[in-house]
XYZ file of C-alpha atoms in Angstrom:
558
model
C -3.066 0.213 -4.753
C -1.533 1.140 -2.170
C -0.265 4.724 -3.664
C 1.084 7.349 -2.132
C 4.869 7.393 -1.457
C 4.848 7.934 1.948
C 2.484 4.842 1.911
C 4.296 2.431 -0.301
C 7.364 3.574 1.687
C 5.889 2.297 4.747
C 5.134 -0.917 3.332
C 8.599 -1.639 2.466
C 8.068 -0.735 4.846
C 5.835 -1.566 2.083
C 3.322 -2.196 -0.871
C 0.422 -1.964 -1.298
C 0.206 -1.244 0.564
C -2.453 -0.771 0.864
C -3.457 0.579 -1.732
C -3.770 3.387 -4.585
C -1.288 4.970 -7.371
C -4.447 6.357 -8.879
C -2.661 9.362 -10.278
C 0.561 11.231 -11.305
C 1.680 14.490 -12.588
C 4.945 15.823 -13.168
C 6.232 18.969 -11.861
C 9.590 20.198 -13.446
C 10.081 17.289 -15.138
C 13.897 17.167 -14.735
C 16.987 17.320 -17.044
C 16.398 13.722 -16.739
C 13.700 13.161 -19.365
C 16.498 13.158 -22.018
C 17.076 9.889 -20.851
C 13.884 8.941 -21.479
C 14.207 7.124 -25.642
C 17.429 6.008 -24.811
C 18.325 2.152 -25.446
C 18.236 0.319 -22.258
C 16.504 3.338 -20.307
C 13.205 2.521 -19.019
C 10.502 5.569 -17.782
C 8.182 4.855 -15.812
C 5.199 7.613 -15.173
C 3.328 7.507 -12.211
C 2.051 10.534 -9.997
C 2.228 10.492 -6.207
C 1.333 13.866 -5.816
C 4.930 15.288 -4.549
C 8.594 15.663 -5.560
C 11.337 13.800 -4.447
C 12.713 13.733 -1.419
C 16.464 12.088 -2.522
C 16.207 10.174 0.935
C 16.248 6.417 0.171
C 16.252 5.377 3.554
C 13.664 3.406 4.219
C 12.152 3.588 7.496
C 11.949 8.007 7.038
C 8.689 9.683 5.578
C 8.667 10.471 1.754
C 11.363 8.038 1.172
C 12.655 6.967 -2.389
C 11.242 3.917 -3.854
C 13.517 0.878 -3.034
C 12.163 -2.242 -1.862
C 12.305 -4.614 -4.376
C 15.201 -2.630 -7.169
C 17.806 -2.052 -4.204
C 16.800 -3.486 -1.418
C 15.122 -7.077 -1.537
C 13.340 -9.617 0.788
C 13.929 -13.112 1.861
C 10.977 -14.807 -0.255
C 9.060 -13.049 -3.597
C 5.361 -13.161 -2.556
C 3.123 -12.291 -5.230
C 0.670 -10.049 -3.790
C -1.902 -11.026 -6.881
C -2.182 -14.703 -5.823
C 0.376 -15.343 -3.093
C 2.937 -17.691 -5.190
C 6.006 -17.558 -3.491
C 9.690 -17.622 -5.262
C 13.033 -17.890 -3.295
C 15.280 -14.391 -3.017
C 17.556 -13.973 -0.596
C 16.688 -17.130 0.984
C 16.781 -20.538 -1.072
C 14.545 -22.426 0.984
C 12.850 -22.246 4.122
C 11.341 -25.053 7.117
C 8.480 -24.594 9.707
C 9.290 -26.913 12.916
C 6.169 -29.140 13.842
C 4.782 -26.868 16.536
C 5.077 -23.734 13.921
C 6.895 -21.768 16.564
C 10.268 -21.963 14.887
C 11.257 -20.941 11.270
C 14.660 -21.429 9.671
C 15.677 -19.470 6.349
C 18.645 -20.937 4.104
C 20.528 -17.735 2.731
C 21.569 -17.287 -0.625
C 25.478 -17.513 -1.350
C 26.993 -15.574 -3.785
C 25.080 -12.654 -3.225
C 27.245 -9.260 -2.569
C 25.771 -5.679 -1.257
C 26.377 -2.857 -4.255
C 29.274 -1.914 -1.957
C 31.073 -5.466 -2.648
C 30.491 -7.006 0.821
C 29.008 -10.459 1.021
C 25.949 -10.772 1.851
C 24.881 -13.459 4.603
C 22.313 -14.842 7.446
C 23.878 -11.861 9.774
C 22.482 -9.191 8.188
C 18.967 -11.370 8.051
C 19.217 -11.155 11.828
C 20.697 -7.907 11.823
C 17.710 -6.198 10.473
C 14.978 -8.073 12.669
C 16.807 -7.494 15.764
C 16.879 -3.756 14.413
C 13.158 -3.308 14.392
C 13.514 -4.791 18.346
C 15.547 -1.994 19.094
C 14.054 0.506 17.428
C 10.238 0.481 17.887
C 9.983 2.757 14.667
C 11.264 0.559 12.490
C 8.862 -2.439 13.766
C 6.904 -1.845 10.788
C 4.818 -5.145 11.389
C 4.307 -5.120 15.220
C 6.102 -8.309 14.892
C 8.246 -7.448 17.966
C 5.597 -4.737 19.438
C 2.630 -7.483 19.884
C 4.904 -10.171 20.740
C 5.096 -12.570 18.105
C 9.079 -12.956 17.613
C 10.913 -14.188 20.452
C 14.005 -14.617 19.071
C 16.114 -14.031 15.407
C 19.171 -15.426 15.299
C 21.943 -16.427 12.446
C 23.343 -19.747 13.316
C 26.315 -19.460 10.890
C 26.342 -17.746 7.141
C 23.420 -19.155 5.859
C 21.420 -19.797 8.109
C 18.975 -17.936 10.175
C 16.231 -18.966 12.783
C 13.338 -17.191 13.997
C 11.468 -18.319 17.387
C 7.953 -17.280 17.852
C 6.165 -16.604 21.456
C 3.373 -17.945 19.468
C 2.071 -19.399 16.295
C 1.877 -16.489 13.695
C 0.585 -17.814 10.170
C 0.048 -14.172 8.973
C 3.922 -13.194 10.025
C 5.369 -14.933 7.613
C 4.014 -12.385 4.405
C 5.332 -9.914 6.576
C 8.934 -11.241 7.653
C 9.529 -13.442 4.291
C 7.741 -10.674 1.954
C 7.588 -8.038 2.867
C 10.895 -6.286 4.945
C 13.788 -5.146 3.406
C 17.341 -6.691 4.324
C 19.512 -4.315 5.433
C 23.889 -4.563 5.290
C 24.674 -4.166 9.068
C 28.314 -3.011 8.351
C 26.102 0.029 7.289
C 23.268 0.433 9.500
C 24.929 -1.205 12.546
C 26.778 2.330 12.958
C 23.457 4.244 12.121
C 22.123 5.651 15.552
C 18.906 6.780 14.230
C 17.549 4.802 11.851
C 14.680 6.893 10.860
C 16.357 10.356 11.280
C 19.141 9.192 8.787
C 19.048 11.002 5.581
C 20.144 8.270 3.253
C 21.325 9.313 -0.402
C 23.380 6.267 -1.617
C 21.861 3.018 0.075
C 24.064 -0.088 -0.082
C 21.113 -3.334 -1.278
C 21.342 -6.543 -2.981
C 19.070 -5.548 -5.600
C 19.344 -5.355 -9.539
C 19.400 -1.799 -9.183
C 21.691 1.281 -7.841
C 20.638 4.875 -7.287
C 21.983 7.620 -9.372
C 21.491 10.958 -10.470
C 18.553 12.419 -8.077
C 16.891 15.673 -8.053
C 13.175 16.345 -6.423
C 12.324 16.251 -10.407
C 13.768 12.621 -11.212
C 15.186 10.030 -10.067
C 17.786 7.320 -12.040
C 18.372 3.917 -11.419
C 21.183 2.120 -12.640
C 22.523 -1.205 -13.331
C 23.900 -3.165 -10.653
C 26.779 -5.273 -12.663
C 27.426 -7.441 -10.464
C 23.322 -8.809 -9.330
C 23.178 -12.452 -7.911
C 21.157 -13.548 -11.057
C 23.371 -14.513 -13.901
C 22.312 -11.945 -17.220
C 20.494 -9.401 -15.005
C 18.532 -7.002 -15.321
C 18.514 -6.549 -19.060
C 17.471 -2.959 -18.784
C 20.581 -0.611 -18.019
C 18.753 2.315 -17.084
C 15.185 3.280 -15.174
C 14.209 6.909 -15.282
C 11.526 7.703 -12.739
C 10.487 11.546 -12.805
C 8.123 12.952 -9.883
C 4.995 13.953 -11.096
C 2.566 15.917 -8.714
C -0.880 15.234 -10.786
C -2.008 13.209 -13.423
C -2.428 15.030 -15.667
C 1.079 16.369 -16.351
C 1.885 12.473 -16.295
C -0.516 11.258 -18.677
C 0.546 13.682 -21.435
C 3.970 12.615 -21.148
C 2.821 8.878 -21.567
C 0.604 10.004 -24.057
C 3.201 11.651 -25.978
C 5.617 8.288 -26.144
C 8.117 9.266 -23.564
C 6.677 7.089 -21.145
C 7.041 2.856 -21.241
C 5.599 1.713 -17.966
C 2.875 3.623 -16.281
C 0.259 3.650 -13.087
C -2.273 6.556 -12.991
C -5.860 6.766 -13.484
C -6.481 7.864 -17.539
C -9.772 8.996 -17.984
C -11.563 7.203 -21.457
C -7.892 5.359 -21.598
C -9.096 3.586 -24.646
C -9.508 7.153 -27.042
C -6.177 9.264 -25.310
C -3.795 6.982 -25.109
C -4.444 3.166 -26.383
C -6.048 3.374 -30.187
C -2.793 6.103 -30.837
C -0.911 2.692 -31.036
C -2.956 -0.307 -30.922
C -0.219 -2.832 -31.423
C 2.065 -1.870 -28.151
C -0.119 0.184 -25.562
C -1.522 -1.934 -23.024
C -3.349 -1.606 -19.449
C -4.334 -3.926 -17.079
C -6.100 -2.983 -13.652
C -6.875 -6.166 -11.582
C -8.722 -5.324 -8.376
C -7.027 -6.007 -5.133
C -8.409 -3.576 -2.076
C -10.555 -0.852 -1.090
C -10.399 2.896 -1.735
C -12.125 4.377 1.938
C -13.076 7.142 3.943
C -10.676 6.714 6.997
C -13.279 8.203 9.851
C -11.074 9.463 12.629
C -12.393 7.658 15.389
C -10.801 9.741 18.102
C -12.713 12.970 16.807
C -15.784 14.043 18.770
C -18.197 14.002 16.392
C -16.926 10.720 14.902
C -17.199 8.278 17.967
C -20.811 7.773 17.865
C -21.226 4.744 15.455
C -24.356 6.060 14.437
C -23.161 9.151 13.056
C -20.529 7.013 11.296
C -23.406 4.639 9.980
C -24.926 7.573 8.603
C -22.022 8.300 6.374
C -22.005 5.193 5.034
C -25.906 5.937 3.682
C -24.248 9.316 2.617
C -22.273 7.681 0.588
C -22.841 7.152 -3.292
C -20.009 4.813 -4.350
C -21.877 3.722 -7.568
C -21.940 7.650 -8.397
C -18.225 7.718 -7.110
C -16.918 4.900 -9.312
C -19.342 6.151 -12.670
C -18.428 10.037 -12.264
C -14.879 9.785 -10.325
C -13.736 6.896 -12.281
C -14.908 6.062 -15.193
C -15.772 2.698 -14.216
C -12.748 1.429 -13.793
C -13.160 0.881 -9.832
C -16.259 -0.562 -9.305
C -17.934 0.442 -5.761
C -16.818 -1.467 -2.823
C -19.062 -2.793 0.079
C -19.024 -2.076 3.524
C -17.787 -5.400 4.464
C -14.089 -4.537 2.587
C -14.010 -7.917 1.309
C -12.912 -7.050 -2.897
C -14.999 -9.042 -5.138
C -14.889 -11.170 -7.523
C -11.234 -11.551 -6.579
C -12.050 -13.178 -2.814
C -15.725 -13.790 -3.130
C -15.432 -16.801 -0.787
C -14.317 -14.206 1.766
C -17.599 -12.514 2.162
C -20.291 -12.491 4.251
C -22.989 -12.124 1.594
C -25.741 -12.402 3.714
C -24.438 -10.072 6.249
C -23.681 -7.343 3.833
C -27.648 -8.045 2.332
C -28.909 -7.337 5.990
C -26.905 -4.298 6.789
C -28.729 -2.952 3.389
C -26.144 -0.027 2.714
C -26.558 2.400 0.103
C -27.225 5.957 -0.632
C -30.284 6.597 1.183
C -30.481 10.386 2.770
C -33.673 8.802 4.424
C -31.506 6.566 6.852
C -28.705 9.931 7.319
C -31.834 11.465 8.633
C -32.860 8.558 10.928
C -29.700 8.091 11.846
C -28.449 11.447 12.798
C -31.683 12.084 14.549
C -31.054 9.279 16.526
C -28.133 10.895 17.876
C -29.566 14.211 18.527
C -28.739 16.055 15.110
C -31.655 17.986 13.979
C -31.647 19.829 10.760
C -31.707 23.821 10.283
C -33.506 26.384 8.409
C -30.936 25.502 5.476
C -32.228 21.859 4.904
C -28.331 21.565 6.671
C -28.220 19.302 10.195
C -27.122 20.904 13.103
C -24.987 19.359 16.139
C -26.963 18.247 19.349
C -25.695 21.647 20.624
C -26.683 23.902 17.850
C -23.701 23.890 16.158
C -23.733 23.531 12.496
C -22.626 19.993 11.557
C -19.332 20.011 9.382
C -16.892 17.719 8.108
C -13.968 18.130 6.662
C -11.716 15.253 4.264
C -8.162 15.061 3.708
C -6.989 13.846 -0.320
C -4.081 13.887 -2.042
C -4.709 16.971 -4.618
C -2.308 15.335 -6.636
C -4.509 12.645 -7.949
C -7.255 14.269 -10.445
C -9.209 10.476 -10.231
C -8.948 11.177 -5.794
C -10.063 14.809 -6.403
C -13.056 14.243 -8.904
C -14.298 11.543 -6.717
C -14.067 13.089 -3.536
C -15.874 15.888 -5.477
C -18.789 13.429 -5.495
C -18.732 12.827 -2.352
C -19.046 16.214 -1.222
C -22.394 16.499 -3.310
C -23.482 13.273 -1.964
C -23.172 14.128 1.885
C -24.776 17.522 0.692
C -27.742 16.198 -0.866
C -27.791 14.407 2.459
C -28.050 17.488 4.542
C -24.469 17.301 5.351
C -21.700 19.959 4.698
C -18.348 18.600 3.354
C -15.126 20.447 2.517
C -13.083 18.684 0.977
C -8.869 19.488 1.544
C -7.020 19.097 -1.805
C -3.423 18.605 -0.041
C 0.293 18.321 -1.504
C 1.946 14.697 -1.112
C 3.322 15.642 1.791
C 1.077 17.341 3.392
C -1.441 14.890 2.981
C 0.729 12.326 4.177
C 2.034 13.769 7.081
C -1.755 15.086 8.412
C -2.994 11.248 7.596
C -0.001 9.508 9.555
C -0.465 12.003 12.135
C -4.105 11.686 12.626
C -4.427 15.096 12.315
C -8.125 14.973 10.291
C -11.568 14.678 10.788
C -12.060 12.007 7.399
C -9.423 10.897 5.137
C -9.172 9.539 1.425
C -7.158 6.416 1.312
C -6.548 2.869 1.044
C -4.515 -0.052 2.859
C -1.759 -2.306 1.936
C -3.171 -5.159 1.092
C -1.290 -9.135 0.440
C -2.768 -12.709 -0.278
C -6.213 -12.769 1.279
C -8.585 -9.955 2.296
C -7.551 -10.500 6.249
C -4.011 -8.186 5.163
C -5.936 -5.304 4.423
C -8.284 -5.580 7.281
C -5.228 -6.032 9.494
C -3.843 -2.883 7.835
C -7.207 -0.954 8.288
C -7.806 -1.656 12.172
C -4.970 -3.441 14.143
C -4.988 -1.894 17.790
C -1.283 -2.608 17.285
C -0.944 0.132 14.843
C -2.825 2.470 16.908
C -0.809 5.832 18.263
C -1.860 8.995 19.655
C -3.012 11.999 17.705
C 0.818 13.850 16.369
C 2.743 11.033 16.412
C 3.532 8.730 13.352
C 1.620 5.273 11.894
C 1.532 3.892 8.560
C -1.742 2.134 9.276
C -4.444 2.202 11.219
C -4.654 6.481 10.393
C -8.553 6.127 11.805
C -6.884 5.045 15.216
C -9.161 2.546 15.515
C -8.728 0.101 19.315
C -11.220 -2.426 20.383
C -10.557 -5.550 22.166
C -12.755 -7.708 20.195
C -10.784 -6.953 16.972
C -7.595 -7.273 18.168
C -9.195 -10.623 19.082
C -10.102 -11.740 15.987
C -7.035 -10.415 14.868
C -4.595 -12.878 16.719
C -7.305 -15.416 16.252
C -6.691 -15.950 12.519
C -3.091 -15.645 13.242
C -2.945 -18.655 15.168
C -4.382 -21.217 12.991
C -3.406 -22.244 9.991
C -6.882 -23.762 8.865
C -8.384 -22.139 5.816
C -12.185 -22.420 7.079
C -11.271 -20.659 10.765
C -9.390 -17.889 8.617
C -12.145 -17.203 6.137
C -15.095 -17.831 9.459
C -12.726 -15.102 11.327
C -12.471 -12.471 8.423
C -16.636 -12.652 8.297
C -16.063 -11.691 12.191
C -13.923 -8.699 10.819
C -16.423 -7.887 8.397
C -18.951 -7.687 10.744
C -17.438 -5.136 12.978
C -17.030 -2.860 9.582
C -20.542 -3.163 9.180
C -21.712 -2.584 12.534
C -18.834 0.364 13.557
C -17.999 1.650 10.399
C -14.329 2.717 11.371
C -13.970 3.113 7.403
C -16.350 3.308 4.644
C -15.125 1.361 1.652
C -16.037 3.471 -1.651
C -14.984 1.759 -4.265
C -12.655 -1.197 -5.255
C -8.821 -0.409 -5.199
C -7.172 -1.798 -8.686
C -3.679 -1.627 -9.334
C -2.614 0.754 -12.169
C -0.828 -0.307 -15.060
C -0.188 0.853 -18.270
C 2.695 -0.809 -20.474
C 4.110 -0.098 -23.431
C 6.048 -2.938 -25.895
C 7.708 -0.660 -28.252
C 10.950 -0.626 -26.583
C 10.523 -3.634 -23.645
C 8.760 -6.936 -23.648
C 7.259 -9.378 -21.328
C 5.041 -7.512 -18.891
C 3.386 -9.214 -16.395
C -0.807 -9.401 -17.897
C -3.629 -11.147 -17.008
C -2.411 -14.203 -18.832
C 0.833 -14.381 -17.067
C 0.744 -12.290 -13.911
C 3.993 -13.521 -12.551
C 4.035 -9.681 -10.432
C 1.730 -6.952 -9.456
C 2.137 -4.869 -12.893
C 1.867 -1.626 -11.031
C 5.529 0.446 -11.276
C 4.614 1.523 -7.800
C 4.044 -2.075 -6.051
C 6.527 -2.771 -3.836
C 8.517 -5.109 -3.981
C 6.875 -6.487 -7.508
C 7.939 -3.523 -9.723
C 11.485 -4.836 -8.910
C 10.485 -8.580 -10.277
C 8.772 -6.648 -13.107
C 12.009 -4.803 -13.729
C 13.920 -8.353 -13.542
C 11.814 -9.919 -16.471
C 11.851 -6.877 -19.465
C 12.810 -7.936 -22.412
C 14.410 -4.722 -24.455
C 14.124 -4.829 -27.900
């Protein structure tokens, strides 16, 4: 998972993106944590690394986590196995050509504000992002897919294409939040605008907010009859996990998503009967190699990483097993093993092998000092540096590996233990050498390669992206890119993704480490019917967007 909150912002900009709530950790812990017990209050523990920001608007850096509990899309889209369930739209129609898609609206539905709710907003907040390049979170508007979005009366809305787009629908349907436009039709800077009470559709309203905590509560009038069932949701800000696991630990916690090191002795066997986790696998955690550095743009110095790399050390020491290590062709496995390009990842033959950094680096004119260290071309010692969120102790320990790894290898790493928002801000800004992260991810492994390298997403070094942080361009992606987004034939998607796979293998603009999962630990003693393996009707992680709202939707309290 997706899993910082700048990064699940962007999604919902999004999920998951992309990938990672490994960790948690509360600091202050708010006033708030009374709540926490109450009947009908929920608490959810899960570290991002940072406090609150109190700004809910979605499109600004470090936003509040909305999509899905205030704001909602047009279709559910289970990001576990792609099952789709109408929301704000009750049914949809592709035209024969698949260059025009028409959305039925739901009736009946108001904004918290008491507004009605109808196709014109739907419009409203596409034609939005085509104003406003910023909030054109998909490229959908930026690469030319839409052509048109317009609401033909109060229910209905049509979208023209330039050209077929398979993959736009996750995006449009999925994945963006609708937005009142009696509200953000008089906003003039939509990602500037500091947003403390936002006006959704969802089950949910913000409260009380501090940078400790924030509450949710109960939207009373929701579009689905008897919903929620849970009054409250109490969601403090913890900045590591460890902070956050004690207060799980200690019962004060029902729904969480960190890493818990030997999860089994601290926090399940204290209560057998009610605690719960379940981690299924859906991405990559990576090295983001920034592409426009000097010493990054040879591919052979970035192939050499990749033998620097000891993601079977990574995923034993850093997490406990519970990730296992990833392969250099990003496809996750066993959960899209038709996806990958076995044979292709067999002849690459990656793994830790200082032998191959060696041959490698000397290919590129890196010789080794006195110290067993190499040395630039020039003379220059050879030194990396790598971004992480400080705030998540699984992140830290593994990146901690890494740094022995690339040592052992002859190559010096320092490793940059950030705040939330610091890390965020230096990773959407491109302003690192390598970078600890993950990708949003969606129904097949092509979403997170999308994520990973779209030239689309590409902008210069100081200026804002929510993917592509490597600022990786190349023509022959971007290819393969559009390619799969143009046909709607299962064995051209899954040849074109091997394609993709290829290039990671052969430039290395990221070096998978080991396999994202999302986090999820759940416990019945006060609410019932999570989503498990048995009946994953949602991503169970509290921060998958916008799942944790569906998740919220279907609690039982007891």
């Amino acid at each position: 998972m997706r899993r910082t909150r700048f990064f699940w912002a962007a999604l919902g900009l999004s999920v998951v993106a992309l990938v990672a709530a490994a960790c948690g950790g509360q600091q202050g812990g708010s006033g708030n944590q009374n709540n926490a017990g109450a009947k009908g209050t929920l608490a959810i523990v899960n570290a991002s690394g940072s406090l609150w920001t109190c700004n809910f608007n979605p499109f600004a850096p470090a936003a509040g986590q909305t999509r899905g509990a205030v704001w909602e899309p047009l279709i559910f889209i289970n990001s576990l196995n792609g099952k789709e369930q109408p929301w704000l739209a009750t049914e949809y129609k592709w035209s024969e050509d698949q260059k025009e898609l028409t959305f039925t609206t739901r009736e009946g539905v108001k904004w918290t504000d008491g507004k009605p709710f109808t196709a014109k907003d739907v419009a409203f907040t596409f034609n939005l992002a085509k104003e406003n390049e910023a909030t054109d979170s998909y490229a959908l508007w930026g690469e030319g897919v839409l052509d048109s979005v317009t609401a033909t009366d109060d229910k209905t809305v049509v979208f023209k294409f330039k050209r077929v787009s398979t993959s736009s629908f996750f995006f449009l349907a999925g994945q963006t939040n609708i937005l009142p436009e009696h509200i953000w039709s008089s906003i003039t800077d939509p990602v500037k605008e500091l947003m403390k009470e936002p006006v959704g559709t969802g089950p949910y309203k913000v409260g009380e907010c501090t940078p400790q905590a924030i509450t949710y509560t109960k939207n009373a009038s929701y579009w689905q009859p008897g919903k929620p069932k849970v009054e409250k949701v109490l969601y403090p800000a913890f900045t590591d996990n460890q902070p956050a696991n004690l207060y799980l630990a200690q019962g004060k916690g029902d729904w969480g998503g960190q890493f818990i090191p030997n999860i089994d002795n601290y926090w399940v066997n204290k209560d057998k009967a009610n605690r719960k986790y379940w981690f299924p696998p859906n991405g990559s955690v990576f090295i983001a190699l920034n592409v426009t550095d000097p010493l990054l743009k040879d591919k052979r110095v970035r192939q050499a990483l990749v033998y620097a790399t000891d993601g079977p050390k990574v995923s034993k020491d850093g997490m406990y097993g519970y990730q296992p290590p990833a392969n250099q062709a990003g496809i996750p496995t066993p959960t899209f093993e038709e996806w990958i390009d076995q044979a292709a990842v067999d002849k690459a033959g990656y793994k830790y092998d200082p032998a191959k950094v060696a041959e490698l680096l000397g290919q590129a004119g890196f010789k080794k000092g006195a110290d067993g260290m190499f040395q630039q071309p020039d003379g220059k010692p050879f030194k990396l540096s790598i971004i992480n969120n400080g705030g998540f102790t699984d992140w830290v320990a593994s990146v901690q590996v890494l740094v022995g790894s690339f040592k052992a290898a002859g190559i010096e790493l320092e490793a940059l233990n950030l705040n939330g928002q610091q890390y965020d801000q230096r990773k959407s800004q491109g302003e690192f050498q390598l970078a600890y992260s993950g990708a949003s991810t969606g129904p097949t492994p092509f979403y997170e390669l999308r994520d990973i390298m779209y030239g689309e997403y590409f902008q210069p070094i100081g200026k804002d992206t929510f993917r592509n942080f490597e600022r990786w361009k190349d023509p022959k992606t971007d290819q393969l890119i559009q390619q799969y987004d143009q046909t709607t034939d299962k064995n051209e998607q899954v040849a074109i993704v091997k394609q993709l796979s290829q290039i990671m293998l052969e430039e290395v603009p990221v070096i998978p480490v080991t396999q994202n999962v999302s986090w999820s630990q759940t416990d019945t003693t006060r609410f019932g019917n999570w989503p498990t393996a048995e009946n994953p009707y949602a991503n169970p992680a509290p921060y998958a967007q916008p799942d944790w709202g569906v998740v919220l939707l279907n609690l039982e309290p007891k």
